[in-house]
């Protein structure tokens, strides 16, 4: 076995700069990029608000903030410590503030409305994933971008993690020959996984299900790593743990009479930020953040698996679990000459044990420091060889493996830093959600679904 340490991505990887979706914006002189934001919830007011200003306040300014919940909006403004106007009406914000970029951080099923309106008002857009939740909305976005000539960046932060980038390096270098199949499994633990069932994510009409809300990340990684686009999906899924699958239920954890017997009881009031964001503002819109994971209204799947056929011939096997004792993932790429394997946070494979109840908070933090003595490992095995190589990369403490801060740096500072076309636009946004949308349809109709049934986009064997 031979150990190698990655130092960074290769110079060749940085050459493909032309396709950076941000190229339409010129960072000139001292002028700050004028941003408006819609959706000042957790992700909006944290990563795309307070943290963004803290890290890049020299480059950007907020000219307007908008949300349907006036309490959450006021709270966000106080956290940002800005003077810009706030709006309950998005159209009014666009009219009055005329921003360069609109940041969309609302509930998934509403993204399309704001993306399209912003483009039509002459703004560029940064949208959180998933780009949207169904194929009709997806087409509206693609058409609006084409018509207006403005650009949408889809914030696929995972791509920018140090680990994901190093894996991309090995695949782009054809280290084990042509890849023919992939095994990819993602495990959400009983804390983070359960959290999706406490609020709007548990409703198909709001999140498009975890096939779209969560798996868009994973499908985007697959598409990017393979440098190819999907053509067909066959999927299975069931709701057999959360939702209706329990003898008792309540409305919120706070008000529940089953606190003592429920393993999923969670006291939101112990978290000051979440209390300020949600609990104190329930009276405005009835949005409860600590809803019951056993609610009968939950209509998404909690176990999912799919086979995806790619335009370059690769077959990918994917699964997502939402009630695992630990949070982590593993992937293997089978090539004609060997195999590449890697994983994150599988307890029996790593030296230090994580506190599973803290995993989500770590994931959302923007800490960018490496954990001393801890590395991620990528195993590369050649057929017929006894020895194998282990490539190591630093393990970054928070923020989606360092992806969060690196993505924002590439957006607002190192505009020419686009290794392996890591910056994602609407085509990437579309191709990742279309896998999830096809999976939903496949389950419903019990048949393989072609991507061409959902879009006019013709899947490319080689994206770049
Ligand atoms: N990339 C990542 O790692 C990551 C992580 C977390 C969340 N997200 C994404 O960020 C987005 C927001 O997630 P969140 O966890 O902050 O959710 P949230 O519920 O905390 O926030 C959503 C906000 O949007 C507001 N809103 C809803 N409908 C609206 C409308 N029609 N008009 C104006 N405002 C509206 C709500 O009042 C709320 O303040 C989602 O799309 C989610 O998928 C991405």
Tab-separated table of C-alpha atoms and ligand atoms in Angstrom:
chain	number	residue	atom	x	y	z
A	1	UNK	CA	0.000	0.000	0.000
A	2	UNK	CA	1.327	3.429	-0.897
A	3	UNK	CA	0.146	6.662	0.720
A	4	UNK	CA	-0.046	9.910	-1.223
A	5	UNK	CA	-1.135	13.309	-0.062
A	6	UNK	CA	-3.103	15.590	-2.318
A	7	UNK	CA	-1.810	19.140	-2.348
A	8	UNK	CA	-4.456	20.763	-4.534
A	9	UNK	CA	-6.045	20.454	-7.920
A	10	UNK	CA	-3.862	20.489	-11.002
A	11	UNK	CA	-3.222	23.557	-13.125
A	12	UNK	CA	-4.940	21.894	-16.078
A	13	UNK	CA	-8.113	21.588	-14.035
A	14	UNK	CA	-8.244	25.342	-13.597
A	15	UNK	CA	-8.069	26.098	-17.289
A	16	UNK	CA	-11.742	25.815	-18.177
A	17	UNK	CA	-12.777	29.268	-17.095
A	18	UNK	CA	-15.026	30.255	-19.944
A	19	UNK	CA	-18.110	28.563	-18.562
A	20	UNK	CA	-18.155	30.179	-15.158
A	21	UNK	CA	-21.781	31.305	-14.693
A	22	UNK	CA	-20.531	34.367	-12.881
A	23	UNK	CA	-18.653	35.751	-15.861
A	24	UNK	CA	-21.524	38.107	-16.636
A	25	UNK	CA	-20.643	40.133	-13.560
A	26	UNK	CA	-17.585	42.367	-13.605
A	27	UNK	CA	-16.039	43.007	-10.209
A	28	UNK	CA	-14.828	46.466	-11.078
A	29	UNK	CA	-13.331	49.182	-8.927
A	30	UNK	CA	-14.626	49.606	-5.421
A	31	UNK	CA	-18.268	49.085	-6.256
A	32	UNK	CA	-19.883	46.415	-4.156
A	33	UNK	CA	-22.082	43.715	-5.626
A	34	UNK	CA	-25.670	44.733	-4.786
A	35	UNK	CA	-27.589	41.768	-3.422
A	36	UNK	CA	-31.225	41.273	-2.561
A	37	UNK	CA	-32.419	38.157	-0.764
A	38	UNK	CA	-35.725	36.333	-0.627
A	39	UNK	CA	-36.179	33.813	2.205
A	40	UNK	CA	-34.555	34.781	5.491
A	41	UNK	CA	-34.869	31.414	7.218
A	42	UNK	CA	-32.061	29.259	8.552
A	43	UNK	CA	-29.931	28.942	5.420
A	44	UNK	CA	-30.818	32.415	4.198
A	45	UNK	CA	-30.070	34.338	7.362
A	46	UNK	CA	-27.055	32.191	8.269
A	47	UNK	CA	-24.853	31.115	5.393
A	48	UNK	CA	-26.281	33.555	2.804
A	49	UNK	CA	-26.713	36.427	5.280
A	50	UNK	CA	-24.735	36.829	8.473
A	51	UNK	CA	-21.845	34.579	7.362
A	52	UNK	CA	-21.673	36.032	3.858
A	53	UNK	CA	-21.391	39.570	5.199
A	54	UNK	CA	-18.799	38.512	7.735
A	55	UNK	CA	-16.591	36.848	5.135
A	56	UNK	CA	-17.152	39.077	2.085
A	57	UNK	CA	-18.568	42.367	3.428
A	58	UNK	CA	-15.912	44.260	1.450
A	59	UNK	CA	-17.286	42.881	-1.822
A	60	UNK	CA	-21.030	42.739	-1.310
A	61	UNK	CA	-23.900	44.657	0.248
A	62	UNK	CA	-27.557	43.881	0.849
A	63	UNK	CA	-29.925	46.372	-0.765
A	64	UNK	CA	-33.122	44.537	0.184
A	65	UNK	CA	-34.440	41.571	2.177
A	66	UNK	CA	-37.743	39.815	1.660
A	67	UNK	CA	-39.763	37.082	3.378
A	68	UNK	CA	-43.440	36.338	3.926
A	69	UNK	CA	-42.829	36.156	7.672
A	70	UNK	CA	-42.296	39.703	9.004
A	71	UNK	CA	-40.891	38.472	12.317
A	72	UNK	CA	-38.232	36.310	10.695
A	73	UNK	CA	-37.426	39.150	8.328
A	74	UNK	CA	-36.900	41.611	11.183
A	75	UNK	CA	-34.802	39.077	13.067
A	76	UNK	CA	-32.590	38.484	10.023
A	77	UNK	CA	-32.070	42.201	9.507
A	78	UNK	CA	-31.007	42.601	13.128
A	79	UNK	CA	-28.550	39.713	12.820
A	80	UNK	CA	-27.026	41.106	9.603
A	81	UNK	CA	-26.727	44.565	11.226
A	82	UNK	CA	-27.668	46.259	7.942
A	83	UNK	CA	-29.834	49.270	7.124
A	84	UNK	CA	-31.406	48.062	3.901
A	85	UNK	CA	-35.207	48.072	3.478
A	86	UNK	CA	-37.257	44.914	4.068
A	87	UNK	CA	-40.219	43.779	1.986
A	88	UNK	CA	-43.069	41.348	2.370
A	89	UNK	CA	-43.658	41.832	-1.357
A	90	UNK	CA	-40.867	40.453	-3.559
A	91	UNK	CA	-41.959	42.362	-6.694
A	92	UNK	CA	-41.838	45.597	-4.750
A	93	UNK	CA	-38.297	44.804	-3.601
A	94	UNK	CA	-37.160	44.231	-7.185
A	95	UNK	CA	-38.800	47.466	-8.345
A	96	UNK	CA	-37.358	49.605	-5.583
A	97	UNK	CA	-33.881	48.168	-5.123
A	98	UNK	CA	-32.822	46.998	-8.612
A	99	UNK	CA	-30.182	44.555	-7.334
A	100	UNK	CA	-27.365	42.984	-9.390
A	101	UNK	CA	-28.064	39.557	-7.926
A	102	UNK	CA	-31.023	38.012	-6.158
A	103	UNK	CA	-30.287	35.243	-3.663
A	104	UNK	CA	-33.147	32.726	-3.473
A	105	UNK	CA	-33.332	30.836	-0.167
A	106	UNK	CA	-37.040	30.110	0.201
A	107	UNK	CA	-38.933	26.813	0.418
A	108	UNK	CA	-37.880	24.613	-2.550
A	109	UNK	CA	-41.202	24.580	-4.419
A	110	UNK	CA	-41.215	28.407	-4.534
A	111	UNK	CA	-37.712	28.904	-6.028
A	112	UNK	CA	-38.954	29.038	-9.624
A	113	UNK	CA	-41.276	31.956	-8.956
A	114	UNK	CA	-38.461	34.141	-7.614
A	115	UNK	CA	-35.810	32.995	-10.090
A	116	UNK	CA	-38.034	33.771	-13.068
A	117	UNK	CA	-39.206	37.139	-11.713
A	118	UNK	CA	-35.632	38.170	-10.898
A	119	UNK	CA	-34.374	37.219	-14.363
A	120	UNK	CA	-37.241	39.089	-15.996
A	121	UNK	CA	-36.398	42.158	-13.927
A	122	UNK	CA	-32.861	42.067	-15.360
A	123	UNK	CA	-31.096	40.521	-12.354
A	124	UNK	CA	-28.736	37.574	-12.110
A	125	UNK	CA	-29.617	34.908	-9.557
A	126	UNK	CA	-27.935	32.695	-7.004
A	127	UNK	CA	-30.352	29.984	-5.959
A	128	UNK	CA	-30.065	27.423	-3.251
A	129	UNK	CA	-30.491	23.814	-4.296
A	130	UNK	CA	-32.672	22.213	-5.473
A	131	UNK	CA	-33.101	24.574	-8.412
A	132	UNK	CA	-36.796	23.660	-8.334
A	133	UNK	CA	-39.073	20.669	-7.691
A	134	UNK	CA	-40.725	19.549	-10.927
A	135	UNK	CA	-40.109	19.446	-14.664
A	136	UNK	CA	-42.606	22.191	-15.554
A	137	UNK	CA	-40.985	24.692	-13.189
A	138	UNK	CA	-37.588	23.577	-14.429
A	139	UNK	CA	-38.518	24.453	-18.003
A	140	UNK	CA	-39.811	27.857	-16.934
A	141	UNK	CA	-36.438	28.647	-15.401
A	142	UNK	CA	-34.444	27.419	-18.411
A	143	UNK	CA	-36.677	29.405	-20.781
A	144	UNK	CA	-36.450	32.584	-18.693
A	145	UNK	CA	-32.666	32.387	-18.546
A	146	UNK	CA	-32.456	31.936	-22.286
A	147	UNK	CA	-34.912	34.740	-22.983
A	148	UNK	CA	-33.370	37.314	-20.654
A	149	UNK	CA	-29.673	36.529	-21.179
A	150	UNK	CA	-29.178	36.779	-17.414
A	151	UNK	CA	-27.524	33.989	-15.403
A	152	UNK	CA	-28.514	31.633	-12.610
A	153	UNK	CA	-25.891	30.049	-10.376
A	154	UNK	CA	-27.038	26.950	-8.493
A	155	UNK	CA	-25.303	26.705	-5.133
A	156	UNK	CA	-23.987	23.132	-5.210
A	157	UNK	CA	-21.679	23.500	-2.254
A	158	UNK	CA	-20.717	19.822	-1.911
A	159	UNK	CA	-18.798	19.942	-5.196
A	160	UNK	CA	-16.450	22.483	-3.657
A	161	UNK	CA	-15.461	20.312	-0.683
A	162	UNK	CA	-11.797	19.392	-0.632
A	163	UNK	CA	-12.620	15.687	-0.665
A	164	UNK	CA	-15.072	15.875	-3.590
A	165	UNK	CA	-12.576	17.906	-5.607
A	166	UNK	CA	-9.776	15.380	-5.064
A	167	UNK	CA	-12.022	12.552	-6.148
A	168	UNK	CA	-12.850	14.567	-9.257
A	169	UNK	CA	-9.110	14.944	-9.945
A	170	UNK	CA	-8.589	11.175	-9.957
A	171	UNK	CA	-11.617	10.545	-12.154
A	172	UNK	CA	-10.730	13.318	-14.603
A	173	UNK	CA	-7.245	11.806	-14.903
A	174	UNK	CA	-8.798	8.427	-15.859
A	175	UNK	CA	-6.763	6.828	-13.089
A	176	UNK	CA	-8.621	3.475	-13.281
A	177	UNK	CA	-9.636	3.685	-16.931
A	178	UNK	CA	-13.134	4.169	-18.253
A	179	UNK	CA	-15.679	4.080	-15.423
A	180	UNK	CA	-18.512	1.652	-16.101
A	181	UNK	CA	-20.500	1.546	-12.857
A	182	UNK	CA	-20.882	3.299	-9.501
A	183	UNK	CA	-22.208	2.238	-6.083
A	184	UNK	CA	-23.277	5.245	-4.000
A	185	UNK	CA	-24.980	5.055	-0.581
A	186	UNK	CA	-25.915	7.999	1.604
A	187	UNK	CA	-26.987	7.599	5.230
A	188	UNK	CA	-28.829	10.297	7.227
A	189	UNK	CA	-28.870	9.652	10.951
A	190	UNK	CA	-31.862	9.627	13.312
A	191	UNK	CA	-31.246	13.291	14.244
A	192	UNK	CA	-30.583	14.971	10.887
A	193	UNK	CA	-32.659	12.455	8.933
A	194	UNK	CA	-35.620	12.902	11.289
A	195	UNK	CA	-35.368	16.683	10.980
A	196	UNK	CA	-36.615	16.507	7.384
A	197	UNK	CA	-39.862	15.028	8.695
A	198	UNK	CA	-40.499	17.800	11.232
A	199	UNK	CA	-41.400	20.543	8.739
A	200	UNK	CA	-42.096	21.424	5.094
A	201	UNK	CA	-39.528	18.956	3.719
A	202	UNK	CA	-41.912	16.132	4.648
A	203	UNK	CA	-44.515	17.365	2.170
A	204	UNK	CA	-44.068	16.329	-1.442
A	205	UNK	CA	-45.655	19.556	-2.701
A	206	UNK	CA	-43.143	21.726	-0.796
A	207	UNK	CA	-39.842	19.871	-1.194
A	208	UNK	CA	-40.425	17.534	-4.122
A	209	UNK	CA	-39.490	14.784	-1.592
A	210	UNK	CA	-35.941	13.904	-0.532
A	211	UNK	CA	-35.424	12.550	-4.057
A	212	UNK	CA	-35.206	16.214	-5.008
A	213	UNK	CA	-34.569	18.231	-1.835
A	214	UNK	CA	-31.663	16.122	-0.585
A	215	UNK	CA	-30.617	13.813	-3.391
A	216	UNK	CA	-30.141	16.754	-5.789
A	217	UNK	CA	-26.778	17.189	-4.022
A	218	UNK	CA	-25.868	13.555	-4.578
A	219	UNK	CA	-27.058	13.388	-8.176
A	220	UNK	CA	-25.195	16.583	-8.932
A	221	UNK	CA	-22.013	15.114	-7.477
A	222	UNK	CA	-22.474	11.981	-9.572
A	223	UNK	CA	-23.109	13.977	-12.753
A	224	UNK	CA	-20.057	16.130	-12.095
A	225	UNK	CA	-17.727	13.310	-11.064
A	226	UNK	CA	-18.759	11.269	-14.122
A	227	UNK	CA	-18.772	14.340	-16.401
A	228	UNK	CA	-21.906	12.925	-17.989
A	229	UNK	CA	-25.672	13.356	-17.918
A	230	UNK	CA	-28.455	10.898	-17.036
A	231	UNK	CA	-30.718	9.234	-19.605
A	232	UNK	CA	-32.862	6.807	-17.599
A	233	UNK	CA	-33.901	6.089	-13.994
A	234	UNK	CA	-35.576	3.109	-12.321
A	235	UNK	CA	-36.413	3.677	-8.665
A	236	UNK	CA	-38.048	2.243	-5.555
A	237	UNK	CA	-39.107	4.024	-2.398
A	238	UNK	CA	-41.365	3.681	0.636
A	239	UNK	CA	-42.466	5.574	3.718
A	240	UNK	CA	-42.204	2.907	6.383
A	241	UNK	CA	-40.510	4.485	9.400
A	242	UNK	CA	-41.758	8.093	9.916
A	243	UNK	CA	-45.218	9.602	9.314
A	244	UNK	CA	-48.174	7.295	9.721
A	245	UNK	CA	-45.911	4.430	10.875
A	246	UNK	CA	-46.280	4.946	14.623
A	247	UNK	CA	-48.908	4.248	17.264
A	248	UNK	CA	-48.944	7.806	18.660
A	249	UNK	CA	-48.396	11.330	17.384
A	250	UNK	CA	-48.723	14.982	18.358
A	251	UNK	CA	-48.502	18.339	16.608
A	252	UNK	CA	-45.305	19.888	17.985
A	253	UNK	CA	-42.690	18.386	20.302
A	254	UNK	CA	-43.239	21.268	22.758
A	255	UNK	CA	-46.926	20.522	23.194
A	256	UNK	CA	-46.718	16.737	22.972
A	257	UNK	CA	-48.105	14.403	25.617
A	258	UNK	CA	-45.755	11.623	24.432
A	259	UNK	CA	-42.503	13.450	25.246
A	260	UNK	CA	-41.283	10.738	27.592
A	261	UNK	CA	-41.902	7.763	25.337
A	262	UNK	CA	-40.877	9.342	22.016
A	263	UNK	CA	-37.242	8.801	21.018
A	264	UNK	CA	-37.590	11.683	18.562
A	265	UNK	CA	-38.627	14.234	21.187
A	266	UNK	CA	-36.622	17.420	20.589
A	267	UNK	CA	-36.697	20.615	22.625
A	268	UNK	CA	-36.273	23.450	20.131
A	269	UNK	CA	-36.304	26.050	22.917
A	270	UNK	CA	-32.827	24.904	23.959
A	271	UNK	CA	-31.536	26.392	20.695
A	272	UNK	CA	-31.566	30.196	20.897
A	273	UNK	CA	-31.163	30.819	17.183
A	274	UNK	CA	-33.937	28.430	16.167
A	275	UNK	CA	-36.208	29.868	18.857
A	276	UNK	CA	-35.637	33.395	17.533
A	277	UNK	CA	-36.104	32.347	13.922
A	278	UNK	CA	-39.117	30.111	14.240
A	279	UNK	CA	-40.760	29.752	17.677
A	280	UNK	CA	-41.103	33.495	18.220
A	281	UNK	CA	-42.605	34.001	14.772
A	282	UNK	CA	-45.158	31.204	14.565
A	283	UNK	CA	-48.053	33.618	15.044
A	284	UNK	CA	-47.361	35.207	11.624
A	285	UNK	CA	-47.664	32.143	9.408
A	286	UNK	CA	-48.179	29.037	11.581
A	287	UNK	CA	-44.831	27.558	10.488
A	288	UNK	CA	-43.781	25.141	13.253
A	289	UNK	CA	-40.177	24.004	13.187
A	290	UNK	CA	-40.602	21.161	15.696
A	291	UNK	CA	-43.529	19.414	14.013
A	292	UNK	CA	-44.238	15.744	14.721
A	293	UNK	CA	-42.172	13.203	12.764
A	294	UNK	CA	-45.218	10.898	13.001
A	295	UNK	CA	-47.582	13.365	11.320
A	296	UNK	CA	-50.149	11.727	9.047
A	297	UNK	CA	-49.558	14.527	6.546
A	298	UNK	CA	-46.034	13.338	5.724
A	299	UNK	CA	-46.163	12.003	2.182
A	300	UNK	CA	-42.506	11.656	1.128
A	301	UNK	CA	-40.406	8.483	1.077
A	302	UNK	CA	-38.021	7.675	3.911
A	303	UNK	CA	-36.073	4.945	2.096
A	304	UNK	CA	-35.079	5.292	-1.510
A	305	UNK	CA	-33.009	3.479	-4.083
A	306	UNK	CA	-32.442	4.004	-7.781
A	307	UNK	CA	-30.512	2.830	-10.784
A	308	UNK	CA	-29.408	5.582	-13.121
A	309	UNK	CA	-28.138	5.020	-16.655
A	310	UNK	CA	-25.826	7.718	-17.979
A	311	UNK	CA	-25.305	8.911	-21.547
A	312	UNK	CA	-21.697	7.639	-21.374
A	313	UNK	CA	-22.920	4.132	-20.479
A	314	UNK	CA	-22.245	4.237	-16.732
A	315	UNK	CA	-24.784	2.491	-14.477
A	316	UNK	CA	-25.093	4.045	-11.013
A	317	UNK	CA	-26.695	2.332	-8.027
A	318	UNK	CA	-27.841	4.867	-5.438
A	319	UNK	CA	-29.572	4.637	-2.078
A	320	UNK	CA	-30.658	7.116	0.603
A	321	UNK	CA	-31.589	6.118	4.151
A	322	UNK	CA	-33.122	8.545	6.668
A	323	UNK	CA	-32.980	6.692	9.997
A	324	UNK	CA	-29.452	5.428	10.300
A	325	UNK	CA	-27.536	5.250	13.617
A	326	UNK	CA	-24.779	7.266	11.944
A	327	UNK	CA	-24.486	9.916	9.256
A	328	UNK	CA	-22.104	9.286	6.396
A	329	UNK	CA	-21.697	8.027	2.848
A	330	UNK	CA	-19.653	5.703	0.701
A	331	UNK	CA	-18.977	5.472	-3.004
A	332	UNK	CA	-17.132	3.138	-5.354
A	333	UNK	CA	-16.296	3.759	-9.013
A	334	UNK	CA	-15.644	0.603	-11.002
A	335	UNK	CA	-13.370	1.191	-13.973
A	336	UNK	CA	-12.007	-1.007	-16.751
A	337	UNK	CA	-8.583	-1.020	-15.078
A	338	UNK	CA	-9.441	-0.850	-11.389
A	339	UNK	CA	-11.608	0.669	-8.700
A	340	UNK	CA	-11.720	3.896	-6.694
A	341	UNK	CA	-13.401	3.859	-3.296
A	342	UNK	CA	-13.974	6.490	-0.674
A	343	UNK	CA	-16.255	7.265	2.252
A	344	UNK	CA	-17.048	9.832	4.901
A	345	UNK	CA	-17.890	9.419	8.571
A	346	UNK	CA	-18.474	5.686	8.775
A	347	UNK	CA	-17.771	5.118	12.482
A	348	UNK	CA	-16.038	1.727	12.279
A	349	UNK	CA	-13.708	3.012	9.545
A	350	UNK	CA	-12.605	6.212	11.255
A	351	UNK	CA	-10.367	6.763	14.231
A	352	UNK	CA	-12.455	9.277	16.180
A	353	UNK	CA	-16.140	8.842	16.959
A	354	UNK	CA	-18.597	11.662	16.199
A	355	UNK	CA	-21.400	12.755	18.499
A	356	UNK	CA	-24.276	11.926	16.118
A	357	UNK	CA	-26.616	14.515	17.647
A	358	UNK	CA	-24.096	17.267	16.686
A	359	UNK	CA	-23.518	16.159	13.085
A	360	UNK	CA	-25.983	18.556	11.471
A	361	UNK	CA	-24.664	21.600	13.350
A	362	UNK	CA	-21.132	20.752	12.177
A	363	UNK	CA	-22.436	20.403	8.640
A	364	UNK	CA	-23.957	23.894	8.731
A	365	UNK	CA	-20.944	25.611	10.300
A	366	UNK	CA	-18.592	27.618	8.097
A	367	UNK	CA	-15.461	26.575	9.998
A	368	UNK	CA	-12.740	25.995	7.451
A	369	UNK	CA	-9.966	24.497	9.526
A	370	UNK	CA	-8.588	21.014	9.104
A	371	UNK	CA	-8.998	18.611	11.999
A	372	UNK	CA	-5.563	17.741	13.313
A	373	UNK	CA	-4.568	14.135	12.660
A	374	UNK	CA	-7.736	13.350	10.685
A	375	UNK	CA	-7.788	12.728	6.941
A	376	UNK	CA	-10.199	11.569	4.274
A	377	UNK	CA	-8.919	8.590	2.321
A	378	UNK	CA	-9.445	7.686	-1.311
A	379	UNK	CA	-8.420	4.122	-2.164
A	380	UNK	CA	-7.238	3.382	-5.670
A	381	UNK	CA	-6.897	-0.264	-6.662
A	382	UNK	CA	-5.550	-1.575	-9.969
A	383	UNK	CA	-6.778	-4.884	-11.364
A	384	UNK	CA	-4.278	-7.752	-10.887
A	385	UNK	CA	-2.121	-5.675	-8.483
A	386	UNK	CA	-1.658	-6.686	-4.860
A	387	UNK	CA	-0.792	-3.196	-3.699
A	388	UNK	CA	-3.074	-0.220	-3.711
A	389	UNK	CA	-2.670	3.512	-3.260
A	390	UNK	CA	-4.361	5.613	-0.603
A	391	UNK	CA	-4.704	9.286	-1.426
A	392	UNK	CA	-5.354	11.458	1.610
A	393	UNK	CA	-6.942	14.886	1.919
A	394	UNK	CA	-7.408	16.962	5.067
A	395	UNK	CA	-10.680	16.500	6.915
A	396	UNK	CA	-12.287	19.937	7.129
A	397	UNK	CA	-14.274	20.626	10.275
A	398	UNK	CA	-17.486	22.134	8.970
A	399	UNK	CA	-19.489	23.675	6.170
A	400	UNK	CA	-20.067	20.658	3.923
A	401	UNK	CA	-16.424	19.565	3.977
A	402	UNK	CA	-15.158	23.098	3.372
A	403	UNK	CA	-17.419	23.374	0.311
A	404	UNK	CA	-19.510	26.265	1.647
A	405	UNK	CA	-16.747	28.802	2.068
A	406	UNK	CA	-14.863	27.684	-1.048
A	407	UNK	CA	-17.990	28.085	-3.178
A	408	UNK	CA	-18.610	31.613	-1.889
A	409	UNK	CA	-14.952	32.529	-2.369
A	410	UNK	CA	-15.202	31.426	-6.000
A	411	UNK	CA	-18.353	33.509	-6.403
A	412	UNK	CA	-17.273	36.723	-4.757
A	413	UNK	CA	-13.460	36.807	-4.761
A	414	UNK	CA	-11.627	34.312	-7.001
A	415	UNK	CA	-13.933	34.663	-9.947
A	416	UNK	CA	-11.388	32.999	-12.243
A	417	UNK	CA	-11.002	29.961	-10.035
A	418	UNK	CA	-13.222	27.369	-11.678
A	419	UNK	CA	-11.372	24.037	-11.479
A	420	UNK	CA	-13.088	21.184	-13.326
A	421	UNK	CA	-15.990	23.555	-14.091
A	422	UNK	CA	-17.021	23.362	-10.468
A	423	UNK	CA	-19.326	26.383	-10.736
A	424	UNK	CA	-22.808	25.148	-11.578
A	425	UNK	CA	-25.544	26.764	-13.638
A	426	UNK	CA	-29.079	25.860	-14.686
A	427	UNK	CA	-28.069	22.874	-16.817
A	428	UNK	CA	-26.427	21.279	-13.787
A	429	UNK	CA	-29.375	22.333	-11.623
A	430	UNK	CA	-31.768	20.710	-14.096
A	431	UNK	CA	-29.866	17.473	-14.658
A	432	UNK	CA	-29.610	16.753	-10.936
A	433	UNK	CA	-33.278	17.368	-10.099
A	434	UNK	CA	-34.455	15.534	-13.200
A	435	UNK	CA	-32.983	12.317	-11.800
A	436	UNK	CA	-35.049	12.781	-8.626
A	437	UNK	CA	-38.179	13.769	-10.567
A	438	UNK	CA	-37.735	10.708	-12.817
A	439	UNK	CA	-37.286	8.556	-9.686
A	440	UNK	CA	-40.597	9.826	-8.256
A	441	UNK	CA	-42.348	9.070	-11.530
A	442	UNK	CA	-40.677	5.672	-11.755
A	443	UNK	CA	-42.002	4.675	-8.317
A	444	UNK	CA	-45.486	5.935	-9.097
A	445	UNK	CA	-45.697	4.209	-12.466
A	446	UNK	CA	-43.490	1.216	-11.630
A	447	UNK	CA	-41.370	1.501	-14.767
A	448	UNK	CA	-38.056	2.986	-15.931
A	449	UNK	CA	-38.400	6.674	-16.822
A	450	UNK	CA	-36.358	8.383	-19.501
A	451	UNK	CA	-35.030	11.879	-18.827
A	452	UNK	CA	-36.246	12.809	-22.322
A	453	UNK	CA	-39.843	12.355	-21.034
A	454	UNK	CA	-39.248	15.328	-18.737
A	455	UNK	CA	-37.183	17.824	-20.690
A	456	UNK	CA	-36.067	19.044	-24.114
A	457	UNK	CA	-32.462	19.025	-22.905
A	458	UNK	CA	-30.565	16.273	-24.694
A	459	UNK	CA	-28.319	14.410	-22.207
A	460	UNK	CA	-24.654	14.751	-23.126
A	461	UNK	CA	-22.295	11.757	-22.904
A	462	UNK	CA	-19.489	14.161	-21.997
A	463	UNK	CA	-20.614	17.375	-20.345
A	464	UNK	CA	-17.253	19.105	-20.979
B	1	LIG	N1	-26.943	23.755	0.178
B	1	LIG	C1	-27.209	23.380	1.411
B	1	LIG	O1	-26.402	22.689	1.980
B	1	LIG	C2	-28.484	23.811	2.066
B	1	LIG	C3	-28.634	23.675	3.433
B	1	LIG	C4	-29.853	24.081	4.016
B	1	LIG	C5	-30.872	24.582	3.211
B	1	LIG	N2	-30.681	24.683	1.867
B	1	LIG	C6	-31.740	25.221	0.999
B	1	LIG	O2	-32.027	26.554	1.406
B	1	LIG	C7	-33.408	26.846	1.247
B	1	LIG	C8	-33.984	27.354	2.585
B	1	LIG	O3	-33.881	26.324	3.540
B	1	LIG	P1	-34.032	26.661	5.096
B	1	LIG	O4	-33.585	25.476	5.845
B	1	LIG	O5	-33.413	27.971	5.390
B	1	LIG	O6	-35.621	26.779	5.217
B	1	LIG	P2	-36.454	27.749	6.165
B	1	LIG	O7	-37.801	27.186	6.240
B	1	LIG	O8	-35.701	27.972	7.423
B	1	LIG	O9	-36.459	29.128	5.389
B	1	LIG	C9	-37.264	29.385	4.297
B	1	LIG	C10	-37.720	30.829	4.383
B	1	LIG	O10	-38.450	31.142	3.205
B	1	LIG	C11	-39.603	31.888	3.605
B	1	LIG	N3	-40.607	31.709	2.558
B	1	LIG	C12	-41.320	30.593	2.284
B	1	LIG	N4	-42.152	30.809	1.244
B	1	LIG	C13	-41.940	32.079	0.856
B	1	LIG	C14	-42.512	32.900	-0.142
B	1	LIG	N5	-43.468	32.432	-0.971
B	1	LIG	N6	-42.072	34.174	-0.261
B	1	LIG	C15	-41.104	34.659	0.567
B	1	LIG	N7	-40.539	33.928	1.548
B	1	LIG	C16	-40.954	32.657	1.690
B	1	LIG	C17	-39.995	31.336	4.956
B	1	LIG	O11	-40.785	32.233	5.686
B	1	LIG	C18	-38.622	31.094	5.582
B	1	LIG	O12	-38.179	32.222	6.295
B	1	LIG	C19	-34.060	25.563	0.753
B	1	LIG	O13	-34.222	25.615	-0.634
B	1	LIG	C20	-33.070	24.481	1.124
B	1	LIG	O14	-33.093	23.400	0.233
B	1	LIG	C21	-29.507	24.326	1.307
